[in-house]
């Protein structure tokens, strides 16, 4: 098992129970005393418990893949397959990231909003939605977004899809940030030096504490906006991870991220994420059995299978 240099916060919960926790819609529950617990508070508690459970131990502790060697192999293969793509992380405070799925902004709240707008849509549509939001309310004029009727925010971001849900999420997050910190700012999370520097774990807990922000969204902000080492698992990364056999077949996306964030070496998290997203978007071979020969990852898997069979034959011959 790959260990992470973090403090263990609570024992791991049962895997099947955790999957139910993640996938179930947050509904109001009742406490031991019989009083109602708001749905948002219940869902937040479940998110925090899940994060703390897998902060230092994988949800699949007996599943040893991927090994560090396997991660390096896939990173090398994808780097060679996509040689023109810039895999070097840029300093988010100096320039805008061009990575697929990037939040593309050094302002933490702007990054968070950009990542929310990128959910379940294309990068082109989310960019259009962000530009429209800026045009309607002014860039980073968060108070104007909060004070506006929800319908106006919906109208501004409709090009990104799921506008009604995303508008409510954005307004609620901004209200929560203002209530918690007294201002529309999360820039304290961006401090990189000195005693005020916040750990990756504390940043993750801060971000997922907001309703509508899950591990993947928080991880994207950590990775692209804050320059931290976090392995975000989007649709493409999830599909390719399953194909590579890096997680058990029963793993969902959230448990996959918890597992891979512990197994992928920190120095490869940025590059591997963007390469897997890029490959997932552009490779026709890994999406269809008819074009299987066009996928470098499927070629890699065939080679690995052949090598395993040869090793098994050799072992049998030695045994004879």
mmCIF file of N, CA and C in Angstrom, residues 97-163:
data_model
loop_
_atom_site.group_PDB
_atom_site.id
_atom_site.type_symbol
_atom_site.label_atom_id
_atom_site.label_comp_id
_atom_site.label_asym_id
_atom_site.label_seq_id
_atom_site.Cartn_x
_atom_site.Cartn_y
_atom_site.Cartn_z
ATOM 1 N N UNK A 97 -3.549 28.481 -17.024
ATOM 2 C CA UNK A 97 -3.301 27.101 -17.433
ATOM 3 C C UNK A 97 -4.111 26.761 -18.662
ATOM 4 N N UNK A 98 -3.503 25.973 -19.580
ATOM 5 C CA UNK A 98 -4.217 25.545 -20.782
ATOM 6 C C UNK A 98 -4.543 24.065 -20.722
ATOM 7 N N UNK A 99 -4.460 23.483 -19.539
ATOM 8 C CA UNK A 99 -4.713 22.051 -19.396
ATOM 9 C C UNK A 99 -6.191 21.741 -19.586
ATOM 10 N N UNK A 100 -6.497 20.565 -20.162
ATOM 11 C CA UNK A 100 -7.900 20.193 -20.321
ATOM 12 C C UNK A 100 -8.594 20.148 -18.970
ATOM 13 N N UNK A 101 -9.761 20.762 -18.887
ATOM 14 C CA UNK A 101 -10.498 20.741 -17.632
ATOM 15 C C UNK A 101 -9.973 21.733 -16.619
ATOM 16 N N UNK A 102 -9.009 22.551 -17.022
ATOM 17 C CA UNK A 102 -8.400 23.495 -16.090
ATOM 18 C C UNK A 102 -9.381 24.574 -15.674
ATOM 19 N N UNK A 103 -9.213 25.068 -14.437
ATOM 20 C CA UNK A 103 -10.057 26.159 -13.975
ATOM 21 C C UNK A 103 -9.613 27.484 -14.583
ATOM 22 N N UNK A 104 -8.359 27.542 -15.050
ATOM 23 C CA UNK A 104 -7.841 28.665 -15.826
ATOM 24 C C UNK A 104 -7.917 30.011 -15.117
ATOM 25 N N UNK A 105 -7.663 30.058 -13.834
ATOM 26 C CA UNK A 105 -7.679 31.330 -13.126
ATOM 27 C C UNK A 105 -6.986 31.206 -11.788
ATOM 28 N N UNK A 106 -6.173 32.228 -11.393
ATOM 29 C CA UNK A 106 -5.500 32.190 -10.100
ATOM 30 C C UNK A 106 -6.392 32.568 -8.932
ATOM 31 N N UNK A 107 -7.545 33.206 -9.196
ATOM 32 C CA UNK A 107 -8.468 33.532 -8.120
ATOM 33 C C UNK A 107 -9.200 32.249 -7.737
ATOM 34 N N UNK A 108 -9.139 31.881 -6.456
ATOM 35 C CA UNK A 108 -9.651 30.579 -6.039
ATOM 36 C C UNK A 108 -11.148 30.445 -6.270
ATOM 37 N N UNK A 109 -11.928 31.463 -5.930
ATOM 38 C CA UNK A 109 -13.370 31.369 -6.143
ATOM 39 C C UNK A 109 -13.689 31.347 -7.632
ATOM 40 N N UNK A 110 -12.979 32.151 -8.414
ATOM 41 C CA UNK A 110 -13.209 32.131 -9.858
ATOM 42 C C UNK A 110 -12.883 30.748 -10.419
ATOM 43 N N UNK A 111 -11.821 30.154 -9.901
ATOM 44 C CA UNK A 111 -11.453 28.812 -10.328
ATOM 45 C C UNK A 111 -12.532 27.804 -9.965
ATOM 46 N N UNK A 112 -13.065 27.938 -8.777
ATOM 47 C CA UNK A 112 -14.112 27.035 -8.315
ATOM 48 C C UNK A 112 -15.356 27.169 -9.189
ATOM 49 N N UNK A 113 -15.731 28.401 -9.496
ATOM 50 C CA UNK A 113 -16.889 28.628 -10.367
ATOM 51 C C UNK A 113 -16.631 28.068 -11.759
ATOM 52 N N UNK A 114 -15.423 28.312 -12.285
ATOM 53 C CA UNK A 114 -15.083 27.794 -13.613
ATOM 54 C C UNK A 114 -15.145 26.277 -13.665
ATOM 55 N N UNK A 115 -14.705 25.632 -12.591
ATOM 56 C CA UNK A 115 -14.734 24.170 -12.551
ATOM 57 C C UNK A 115 -16.164 23.659 -12.474
ATOM 58 N N UNK A 116 -17.011 24.336 -11.723
ATOM 59 C CA UNK A 116 -18.430 23.961 -11.647
ATOM 60 C C UNK A 116 -19.082 24.096 -13.023
ATOM 61 N N UNK A 117 -18.750 25.170 -13.730
ATOM 62 C CA UNK A 117 -19.316 25.379 -15.061
ATOM 63 C C UNK A 117 -18.831 24.323 -16.061
ATOM 64 N N UNK A 118 -17.679 23.709 -15.782
ATOM 65 C CA UNK A 118 -17.135 22.707 -16.708
ATOM 66 C C UNK A 118 -17.753 21.323 -16.521
ATOM 67 N N UNK A 119 -18.564 21.162 -15.488
ATOM 68 C CA UNK A 119 -19.148 19.853 -15.204
ATOM 69 C C UNK A 119 -20.168 19.457 -16.269
ATOM 70 N N UNK A 120 -20.056 18.220 -16.761
ATOM 71 C CA UNK A 120 -21.033 17.640 -17.689
ATOM 72 C C UNK A 120 -21.231 18.458 -18.956
ATOM 73 N N UNK A 121 -20.135 19.012 -19.453
ATOM 74 C CA UNK A 121 -20.217 19.755 -20.712
ATOM 75 C C UNK A 121 -18.834 19.814 -21.330
ATOM 76 N N UNK A 122 -18.728 20.392 -22.510
ATOM 77 C CA UNK A 122 -17.443 20.516 -23.185
ATOM 78 C C UNK A 122 -16.704 21.745 -22.679
ATOM 79 N N UNK A 123 -15.393 21.768 -22.908
ATOM 80 C CA UNK A 123 -14.605 22.929 -22.479
ATOM 81 C C UNK A 123 -15.036 24.191 -23.224
ATOM 82 N N UNK A 124 -15.454 24.023 -24.486
ATOM 83 C CA UNK A 124 -15.914 25.181 -25.261
ATOM 84 C C UNK A 124 -17.186 25.771 -24.646
ATOM 85 N N UNK A 125 -18.119 24.901 -24.290
ATOM 86 C CA UNK A 125 -19.371 25.392 -23.709
ATOM 87 C C UNK A 125 -19.167 26.029 -22.341
ATOM 88 N N UNK A 126 -18.292 25.421 -21.521
ATOM 89 C CA UNK A 126 -18.051 25.995 -20.198
ATOM 90 C C UNK A 126 -17.332 27.338 -20.310
ATOM 91 N N UNK A 127 -16.443 27.472 -21.290
ATOM 92 C CA UNK A 127 -15.753 28.754 -21.498
ATOM 93 C C UNK A 127 -16.729 29.832 -21.931
ATOM 94 N N UNK A 128 -17.656 29.458 -22.805
ATOM 95 C CA UNK A 128 -18.684 30.413 -23.234
ATOM 96 C C UNK A 128 -19.551 30.842 -22.051
ATOM 97 N N UNK A 129 -19.893 29.884 -21.218
ATOM 98 C CA UNK A 129 -20.717 30.193 -20.050
ATOM 99 C C UNK A 129 -19.993 31.136 -19.094
ATOM 100 N N UNK A 130 -18.685 30.898 -18.907
ATOM 101 C CA UNK A 130 -17.902 31.765 -18.012
ATOM 102 C C UNK A 130 -17.792 33.179 -18.585
ATOM 103 N N UNK A 131 -17.550 33.285 -19.882
ATOM 104 C CA UNK A 131 -17.462 34.617 -20.499
ATOM 105 C C UNK A 131 -18.804 35.348 -20.397
ATOM 106 N N UNK A 132 -19.877 34.605 -20.587
ATOM 107 C CA UNK A 132 -21.205 35.211 -20.491
ATOM 108 C C UNK A 132 -21.493 35.674 -19.064
ATOM 109 N N UNK A 133 -21.068 34.883 -18.082
ATOM 110 C CA UNK A 133 -21.242 35.256 -16.677
ATOM 111 C C UNK A 133 -20.472 36.537 -16.368
ATOM 112 N N UNK A 134 -19.239 36.635 -16.869
ATOM 113 C CA UNK A 134 -18.417 37.830 -16.652
ATOM 114 C C UNK A 134 -19.028 39.055 -17.327
ATOM 115 N N UNK A 135 -19.586 38.846 -18.512
ATOM 116 C CA UNK A 135 -20.214 39.951 -19.240
ATOM 117 C C UNK A 135 -21.447 40.454 -18.506
ATOM 118 N N UNK A 136 -22.204 39.525 -17.965
ATOM 119 C CA UNK A 136 -23.457 39.889 -17.292
ATOM 120 C C UNK A 136 -23.240 40.578 -15.953
ATOM 121 N N UNK A 137 -22.238 40.143 -15.191
ATOM 122 C CA UNK A 137 -22.076 40.650 -13.824
ATOM 123 C C UNK A 137 -20.724 41.318 -13.555
ATOM 124 N N UNK A 138 -19.775 41.179 -14.477
ATOM 125 C CA UNK A 138 -18.438 41.689 -14.240
ATOM 126 C C UNK A 138 -17.563 40.565 -13.709
ATOM 127 N N UNK A 139 -16.314 40.530 -14.165
ATOM 128 C CA UNK A 139 -15.435 39.445 -13.729
ATOM 129 C C UNK A 139 -15.148 39.551 -12.229
ATOM 130 N N UNK A 140 -15.415 38.457 -11.545
ATOM 131 C CA UNK A 140 -15.176 38.358 -10.096
ATOM 132 C C UNK A 140 -16.012 39.342 -9.279
ATOM 133 N N UNK A 141 -17.114 39.793 -9.845
ATOM 134 C CA UNK A 141 -18.056 40.624 -9.092
ATOM 135 C C UNK A 141 -19.036 39.686 -8.392
ATOM 136 N N UNK A 142 -18.515 39.008 -7.382
ATOM 137 C CA UNK A 142 -19.273 37.931 -6.749
ATOM 138 C C UNK A 142 -20.527 38.427 -6.031
ATOM 139 N N UNK A 143 -20.456 39.623 -5.475
ATOM 140 C CA UNK A 143 -21.633 40.160 -4.783
ATOM 141 C C UNK A 143 -22.781 40.371 -5.763
ATOM 142 N N UNK A 144 -22.453 40.768 -6.983
ATOM 143 C CA UNK A 144 -23.495 40.989 -7.992
ATOM 144 C C UNK A 144 -24.174 39.677 -8.361
ATOM 145 N N UNK A 145 -23.401 38.599 -8.401
ATOM 146 C CA UNK A 145 -23.974 37.280 -8.715
ATOM 147 C C UNK A 145 -24.911 36.827 -7.609
ATOM 148 N N UNK A 146 -24.500 37.056 -6.366
ATOM 149 C CA UNK A 146 -25.319 36.644 -5.218
ATOM 150 C C UNK A 146 -26.611 37.439 -5.145
ATOM 151 N N UNK A 147 -26.520 38.721 -5.379
ATOM 152 C CA UNK A 147 -27.686 39.602 -5.238
ATOM 153 C C UNK A 147 -28.654 39.521 -6.411
ATOM 154 N N UNK A 148 -28.203 38.947 -7.512
ATOM 155 C CA UNK A 148 -29.053 38.858 -8.701
ATOM 156 C C UNK A 148 -30.116 37.765 -8.533
ATOM 157 N N UNK A 149 -31.247 37.919 -9.183
ATOM 158 C CA UNK A 149 -32.233 36.825 -9.194
ATOM 159 C C UNK A 149 -31.588 35.582 -9.811
ATOM 160 N N UNK A 150 -31.940 34.437 -9.293
ATOM 161 C CA UNK A 150 -31.357 33.209 -9.814
ATOM 162 C C UNK A 150 -31.592 33.073 -11.315
ATOM 163 N N UNK A 151 -32.742 33.518 -11.788
ATOM 164 C CA UNK A 151 -33.073 33.411 -13.212
ATOM 165 C C UNK A 151 -32.057 34.143 -14.083
ATOM 166 N N UNK A 152 -31.523 35.274 -13.577
ATOM 167 C CA UNK A 152 -30.534 36.030 -14.344
ATOM 168 C C UNK A 152 -29.221 35.264 -14.447
ATOM 169 N N UNK A 153 -28.841 34.584 -13.369
ATOM 170 C CA UNK A 153 -27.618 33.782 -13.396
ATOM 171 C C UNK A 153 -27.805 32.589 -14.330
ATOM 172 N N UNK A 154 -28.980 31.969 -14.270
ATOM 173 C CA UNK A 154 -29.300 30.853 -15.163
ATOM 174 C C UNK A 154 -29.173 31.288 -16.614
ATOM 175 N N UNK A 155 -29.718 32.433 -16.933
ATOM 176 C CA UNK A 155 -29.667 32.951 -18.293
ATOM 177 C C UNK A 155 -28.228 33.186 -18.737
ATOM 178 N N UNK A 156 -27.395 33.668 -17.818
ATOM 179 C CA UNK A 156 -26.004 33.993 -18.162
ATOM 180 C C UNK A 156 -25.170 32.760 -18.458
ATOM 181 N N UNK A 157 -25.475 31.654 -17.811
ATOM 182 C CA UNK A 157 -24.622 30.467 -17.957
ATOM 183 C C UNK A 157 -25.303 29.332 -18.723
ATOM 184 N N UNK A 158 -26.398 29.602 -19.368
ATOM 185 C CA UNK A 158 -27.192 28.538 -20.001
ATOM 186 C C UNK A 158 -26.425 27.783 -21.085
ATOM 187 N N UNK A 159 -25.414 28.411 -21.682
ATOM 188 C CA UNK A 159 -24.659 27.741 -22.735
ATOM 189 C C UNK A 159 -23.845 26.552 -22.205
ATOM 190 N N UNK A 160 -23.638 26.527 -20.883
ATOM 191 C CA UNK A 160 -22.845 25.443 -20.310
ATOM 192 C C UNK A 160 -23.659 24.230 -19.904
ATOM 193 N N UNK A 161 -24.978 24.299 -20.040
ATOM 194 C CA UNK A 161 -25.818 23.171 -19.667
ATOM 195 C C UNK A 161 -26.047 23.089 -18.166
ATOM 196 N N UNK A 162 -27.127 22.423 -17.770
ATOM 197 C CA UNK A 162 -27.497 22.271 -16.361
ATOM 198 C C UNK A 162 -27.472 23.620 -15.639
ATOM 199 N N UNK A 163 -27.918 24.651 -16.324
ATOM 200 C CA UNK A 163 -27.784 26.016 -15.813
ATOM 201 C C UNK A 163 -28.542 26.241 -14.514
#
